[in-house]
CSV table of C-alpha atoms in Angstrom, one decimal:
chain,number,residue,atom,x,y,z
A,25,MET,CA,6.2,-56.8,7.0
A,26,ASP,CA,3.8,-59.0,8.8
A,27,LYS,CA,2.0,-61.3,6.4
A,28,ALA,CA,-1.6,-60.3,7.6
A,29,ILE,CA,-0.7,-56.6,7.3
A,30,ARG,CA,0.7,-57.2,3.8
A,31,ASN,CA,-2.4,-59.1,2.7
A,32,ASP,CA,-4.6,-56.3,3.9
A,33,ILE,CA,-2.5,-53.6,2.1
A,34,TYR,CA,-2.4,-55.7,-1.1
A,35,GLU,CA,-6.1,-56.2,-1.2
A,36,GLN,CA,-6.8,-52.5,-0.8
A,37,ALA,CA,-4.1,-51.6,-3.4
A,38,VAL,CA,-5.6,-54.0,-6.0
A,39,LYS,CA,-9.1,-52.6,-5.3
A,40,TRP,CA,-7.9,-49.1,-5.8
A,41,VAL,CA,-5.9,-49.9,-8.9
A,42,LEU,CA,-8.9,-51.5,-10.6
A,43,GLU,CA,-11.1,-48.6,-9.6
A,44,ALA,CA,-8.6,-46.2,-11.0
A,45,GLY,CA,-8.5,-48.2,-14.3
A,46,THR,CA,-12.3,-47.8,-14.5
A,47,ILE,CA,-12.0,-44.1,-14.1
A,48,ILE,CA,-9.4,-43.9,-16.9
A,49,ARG,CA,-11.5,-46.0,-19.3
A,50,ASP,CA,-14.6,-44.0,-18.6
A,51,GLU,CA,-13.0,-40.6,-19.1
A,52,MET,CA,-10.1,-41.2,-21.6
A,53,ASN,CA,-12.1,-40.0,-24.6
A,54,ALA,CA,-13.2,-36.8,-22.9
A,55,PRO,CA,-11.3,-33.6,-23.9
A,56,LEU,CA,-7.9,-33.7,-22.1
A,57,SER,CA,-5.7,-30.9,-21.0
A,58,ILE,CA,-2.2,-32.0,-22.1
A,59,GLU,CA,0.9,-30.3,-20.7
A,60,THR,CA,4.6,-30.9,-21.2
A,61,LYS,CA,7.1,-31.3,-18.3
A,62,SER,CA,10.9,-31.7,-18.8
A,63,ASN,CA,10.7,-31.7,-22.6
A,64,PRO,CA,8.1,-31.7,-25.4
A,65,ASN,CA,7.9,-35.6,-25.3
A,66,ASP,CA,7.4,-35.7,-21.5
A,67,LEU,CA,3.6,-35.4,-21.3
A,68,VAL,CA,1.1,-35.2,-18.5
A,69,THR,CA,-2.7,-35.0,-18.6
A,70,VAL,CA,-5.4,-34.0,-16.3
A,71,LEU,CA,-6.1,-37.7,-15.8
A,72,ASP,CA,-2.5,-38.5,-14.7
A,73,LYS,CA,-3.0,-35.8,-12.0
A,74,ARG,CA,-6.5,-37.0,-11.0
A,75,ILE,CA,-5.5,-40.6,-10.7
A,76,GLU,CA,-2.5,-39.9,-8.5
A,77,ALA,CA,-4.7,-37.6,-6.3
A,78,TYR,CA,-7.2,-40.4,-6.1
A,79,PHE,CA,-4.5,-42.8,-4.8
A,80,VAL,CA,-3.1,-40.3,-2.3
A,81,GLN,CA,-6.6,-39.6,-0.9
A,82,LYS,CA,-7.4,-43.3,-0.5
A,83,ILE,CA,-4.0,-44.2,1.0
A,84,LYS,CA,-4.0,-41.3,3.5
A,85,GLU,CA,-7.6,-42.1,4.6
A,86,LYS,CA,-6.8,-45.7,5.2
A,87,TYR,CA,-3.1,-45.7,6.2
A,88,SER,CA,-2.3,-42.3,7.6
A,89,ASN,CA,1.2,-43.3,8.6
A,90,HIS,CA,2.3,-44.5,5.2
A,91,PHE,CA,4.3,-42.4,2.8
A,92,ILE,CA,3.8,-41.8,-0.9
A,93,ILE,CA,6.2,-41.1,-3.8
A,94,GLY,CA,4.2,-40.1,-6.9
A,95,GLU,CA,5.2,-38.9,-10.4
A,96,GLU,CA,2.9,-36.0,-10.4
A,97,GLY,CA,3.9,-34.5,-7.0
A,98,TYR,CA,0.8,-35.3,-4.9
A,99,GLY,CA,2.7,-37.4,-2.5
A,100,ASP,CA,5.1,-36.7,0.3
A,101,SER,CA,8.6,-35.3,0.3
A,102,VAL,CA,10.4,-38.5,1.0
A,103,THR,CA,14.2,-38.7,1.7
A,104,SER,CA,14.4,-42.4,2.8
A,105,LEU,CA,12.4,-45.6,2.4
A,106,ASP,CA,12.0,-46.0,6.1
A,107,GLY,CA,8.4,-47.2,7.0
A,108,THR,CA,5.8,-48.2,4.4
A,109,VAL,CA,6.3,-46.3,1.1
A,110,TRP,CA,3.9,-46.4,-1.8
A,111,ILE,CA,5.6,-45.6,-5.1
A,112,ILE,CA,3.0,-44.7,-7.8
A,113,ASP,CA,2.9,-43.9,-11.5
A,114,PRO,CA,-0.8,-43.1,-12.2
A,115,ILE,CA,-0.4,-43.5,-16.0
A,116,ASP,CA,2.9,-45.1,-17.1
A,117,GLY,CA,3.2,-44.5,-20.8
A,118,THR,CA,1.4,-41.2,-21.1
A,119,MET,CA,2.4,-40.6,-24.7
A,120,ASN,CA,0.8,-43.9,-25.6
A,121,PHE,CA,-2.3,-43.0,-23.6
A,122,VAL,CA,-2.5,-39.7,-25.5
A,123,HIS,CA,-1.8,-40.9,-29.0
A,124,GLN,CA,-2.8,-44.6,-29.0
A,125,LYS,CA,-5.4,-45.0,-26.2
A,126,ARG,CA,-3.5,-48.3,-25.3
A,127,ASN,CA,-0.2,-49.6,-24.1
A,128,PHE,CA,-0.1,-47.8,-20.8
A,129,ALA,CA,-0.4,-49.0,-17.3
A,130,ILE,CA,-1.0,-48.1,-13.6
A,131,SER,CA,2.0,-49.0,-11.6
A,132,VAL,CA,2.1,-49.3,-7.8
A,133,GLY,CA,5.0,-50.6,-5.8
A,134,ILE,CA,4.9,-50.8,-2.0
A,135,TYR,CA,8.1,-51.0,0.0
A,136,GLN,CA,8.7,-51.6,3.7
A,137,ASP,CA,12.0,-50.2,5.0
A,138,GLY,CA,13.5,-50.4,1.5
A,139,ILE,CA,12.3,-53.9,0.7
A,140,GLY,CA,9.8,-54.4,-2.1
A,141,GLU,CA,6.7,-56.1,-0.6
A,142,ILE,CA,4.0,-55.6,-3.2
A,143,GLY,CA,4.1,-54.9,-7.0
A,144,ILE,CA,1.0,-54.2,-9.1
A,145,ILE,CA,1.0,-53.3,-12.8
A,146,TYR,CA,-2.4,-52.9,-14.5
A,147,ASP,CA,-2.6,-52.9,-18.3
A,148,VAL,CA,-5.7,-50.7,-18.2
A,149,MET,CA,-7.1,-51.2,-21.8
A,150,SER,CA,-6.3,-55.0,-21.9
A,151,ASP,CA,-7.7,-55.4,-18.4
A,152,ILE,CA,-4.6,-57.5,-17.4
A,153,LEU,CA,-3.3,-57.3,-13.9
A,154,TYR,CA,0.3,-58.3,-13.1
A,155,HIS,CA,0.8,-58.6,-9.4
A,156,ALA,CA,3.1,-60.0,-6.8
A,157,LYS,CA,3.7,-60.2,-3.0
A,158,ARG,CA,7.3,-60.9,-1.9
A,159,GLY,CA,7.9,-64.6,-1.5
A,160,GLU,CA,4.5,-65.6,-2.8
A,161,GLY,CA,5.1,-65.7,-6.6
A,162,ALA,CA,4.0,-63.4,-9.4
A,163,TYR,CA,0.7,-63.6,-11.3
A,164,LYS,CA,-0.9,-62.5,-14.5
A,165,ASN,CA,-4.6,-62.1,-13.5
A,166,GLU,CA,-5.2,-65.4,-11.7
A,167,GLN,CA,-2.4,-67.3,-13.5
A,168,GLU,CA,0.9,-67.8,-11.6
A,169,LEU,CA,3.8,-66.9,-13.8
A,170,PRO,CA,6.5,-69.6,-14.1
A,171,GLN,CA,10.1,-69.0,-13.1
A,172,LEU,CA,12.2,-67.6,-16.0
A,173,LYS,CA,13.8,-70.0,-18.5
A,174,SER,CA,17.2,-71.4,-17.7
A,175,ASN,CA,18.4,-71.9,-21.3
A,176,VAL,CA,18.4,-68.4,-22.7
A,177,LYS,CA,21.4,-67.1,-24.7
A,178,LEU,CA,22.0,-63.6,-25.8
A,179,THR,CA,21.8,-64.6,-29.4
A,180,ASN,CA,18.2,-65.9,-29.0
A,181,ALA,CA,17.0,-63.2,-26.5
A,182,ILE,CA,14.3,-60.6,-27.1
A,183,ILE,CA,15.3,-57.4,-25.3
A,184,GLY,CA,13.1,-54.4,-24.7
A,185,MET,CA,14.9,-51.1,-25.3
A,186,ASN,CA,14.1,-47.8,-26.9
A,187,HIS,CA,15.8,-46.0,-29.8
A,188,PHE,CA,17.7,-43.6,-27.6
A,189,TRP,CA,20.3,-46.3,-27.1
A,190,LEU,CA,21.0,-46.2,-30.9
A,191,CYS,CA,21.5,-42.4,-31.0
A,192,GLU,CA,24.3,-40.4,-29.5
A,193,ASN,CA,24.0,-40.4,-25.7
A,194,ARG,CA,26.2,-39.6,-22.7
A,195,LEU,CA,26.5,-43.1,-21.3
A,196,VAL,CA,27.1,-45.7,-24.1
A,197,ASP,CA,28.6,-45.5,-27.5
A,198,GLU,CA,25.8,-45.8,-30.0
A,199,LYS,CA,27.9,-48.1,-32.3
A,200,THR,CA,28.2,-50.6,-29.5
A,201,MET,CA,24.4,-50.6,-29.1
A,202,GLN,CA,23.9,-51.0,-32.8
A,203,GLU,CA,26.1,-54.0,-32.7
A,204,PHE,CA,24.1,-55.2,-29.7
A,205,VAL,CA,20.9,-55.0,-31.7
A,206,ARG,CA,22.4,-57.1,-34.4
A,207,LYS,CA,23.7,-59.7,-31.9
A,208,VAL,CA,20.4,-60.4,-30.1
A,209,ARG,CA,17.4,-62.2,-31.7
A,210,GLY,CA,15.3,-59.1,-31.6
A,211,THR,CA,14.4,-55.9,-29.8
A,212,ARG,CA,11.0,-54.4,-28.8
A,213,THR,CA,9.8,-51.0,-27.5
A,214,TYR,CA,6.4,-50.5,-26.0
A,215,GLY,CA,6.7,-47.0,-24.5
A,216,SER,CA,5.8,-48.1,-21.0
A,217,ALA,CA,8.6,-49.2,-18.5
A,218,ALA,CA,6.0,-50.8,-16.3
A,219,LEU,CA,4.7,-53.0,-19.2
A,220,GLU,CA,8.3,-53.8,-20.2
A,221,PHE,CA,8.9,-55.1,-16.7
A,222,ALA,CA,5.7,-57.1,-16.8
A,223,TYR,CA,6.6,-58.7,-20.1
A,224,THR,CA,10.1,-59.6,-18.7
A,225,ALA,CA,8.4,-61.2,-15.7
A,226,GLU,CA,6.1,-63.1,-18.1
A,227,GLY,CA,9.0,-64.3,-20.1
A,228,ILE,CA,7.9,-62.8,-23.4
A,229,GLU,CA,10.9,-60.5,-23.2
A,230,ASP,CA,14.2,-61.7,-21.8
A,231,GLY,CA,15.3,-58.4,-20.6
A,232,TYR,CA,14.7,-54.6,-20.6
A,233,LEU,CA,17.2,-51.8,-20.8
A,234,SER,CA,16.6,-48.1,-20.2
A,235,LEU,CA,19.0,-45.2,-20.0
A,236,ARG,CA,17.2,-43.2,-17.3
A,237,LEU,CA,14.1,-44.0,-15.2
A,238,SER,CA,12.5,-42.7,-12.0
A,239,PRO,CA,11.5,-44.8,-9.0
A,240,TRP,CA,7.8,-44.8,-10.0
A,241,ASP,CA,8.7,-46.3,-13.4
A,242,VAL,CA,10.3,-49.4,-11.9
A,243,ALA,CA,9.1,-49.9,-8.2
A,244,ALA,CA,6.3,-52.3,-9.0
A,245,GLY,CA,8.1,-54.0,-11.8
A,246,ILE,CA,11.2,-54.9,-9.6
A,247,VAL,CA,8.9,-56.7,-7.1
A,248,ILE,CA,7.2,-58.7,-9.9
A,249,VAL,CA,10.4,-59.6,-11.8
A,250,ASN,CA,12.0,-60.7,-8.5
A,251,GLU,CA,9.2,-63.2,-7.9
A,252,VAL,CA,10.0,-65.1,-11.1
A,253,GLY,CA,13.7,-65.2,-10.4
A,254,GLY,CA,14.7,-62.2,-12.4
A,255,VAL,CA,17.1,-59.4,-11.5
A,256,THR,CA,17.2,-55.6,-11.7
A,257,THR,CA,20.3,-53.4,-11.5
A,258,ASP,CA,21.6,-50.3,-13.2
A,259,ILE,CA,23.5,-50.9,-16.4
A,260,ALA,CA,26.8,-51.3,-14.4
A,261,GLY,CA,25.3,-54.0,-12.3
A,262,ASN,CA,24.8,-51.9,-9.2
A,263,GLU,CA,21.8,-51.9,-6.9
A,264,VAL,CA,19.0,-49.6,-8.0
A,265,ASN,CA,18.6,-46.5,-5.8
A,266,MET,CA,14.9,-46.2,-5.3
A,267,LEU,CA,15.0,-42.5,-4.5
A,268,GLU,CA,16.9,-41.3,-7.6
A,269,LYS,CA,16.7,-41.6,-11.4
A,270,SER,CA,18.9,-44.4,-12.7
A,271,SER,CA,19.8,-46.5,-15.7
A,272,ILE,CA,18.0,-49.8,-15.6
A,273,LEU,CA,18.7,-53.4,-16.5
A,274,ALA,CA,15.9,-56.0,-15.7
A,275,CYS,CA,16.5,-59.4,-17.1
A,276,ASN,CA,16.7,-63.1,-16.8
A,277,PRO,CA,19.7,-63.6,-14.5
A,278,ILE,CA,21.4,-65.9,-17.0
A,279,LEU,CA,21.8,-63.0,-19.3
A,280,LYS,CA,22.9,-60.4,-16.7
A,281,ASP,CA,26.7,-60.7,-17.0
A,282,ASP,CA,26.6,-60.8,-20.8
A,283,LEU,CA,24.3,-57.8,-21.0
A,284,ILE,CA,26.4,-55.8,-18.6
A,285,ALA,CA,29.7,-56.7,-20.3
A,286,PHE,CA,28.3,-55.7,-23.7
A,287,ILE,CA,27.1,-52.4,-22.4
A,288,GLN,CA,30.2,-51.6,-20.4
A,289,SER,CA,32.3,-52.3,-23.5
A,290,GLY,CA,30.8,-49.2,-25.0
A,291,ARG,CA,30.8,-46.9,-21.9
A,292,LYS,CA,32.2,-43.5,-22.6
């Protein structure tokens, strides 16, 4: 993507993300219509839908030839990442949004012919913007994030993961993952994949594991993590398919092989 074009898209995207954050803060305490999707814990609110519709309207008005993948279905029916594709989660961490009124984020990843060019993750309630353009570093607000540490070991690593790893699942033996939790220094779960990616890029987590995420959960985070020298794969070490749900490993590259080996030792 031409640098001038990318800068224009980036500036527009940041403006819209911050405006969307204002809408959420202004309306989050109003009565919300809450629905479930795939299961009782998969929530969606009227604000999720409104914010995604807001992005779709803005993008289509400004960039009519761009495509949109959105969690709530207001985007396009996309079968490839050819051209410019916006991958949007209007509220990542909806359960946190509903129950806690914090620990959720707006996530916008912009890809050109399958390459992540722009990543934006906005922690709405903390007013913290994580953002990156390919090849230009990653930032937390105006502060550039340093490259990830080169002296991390699994035994002193903090890993983001949810409790589903420790219960019976179809991918990895739960006893292996219980052993994993005992081996690392600590684990954390924040209930928002976007924020877990942001924290991995910031270096306050050394990695993030998830059993099954959609493209809108990870698109922005992959760009940001890349810019600090991190890596993102599925839990077998394969490239992430940005058009399908996938297991996810985002981490400091020093830990990648050890993390994958540990997980694969428990594969069913």
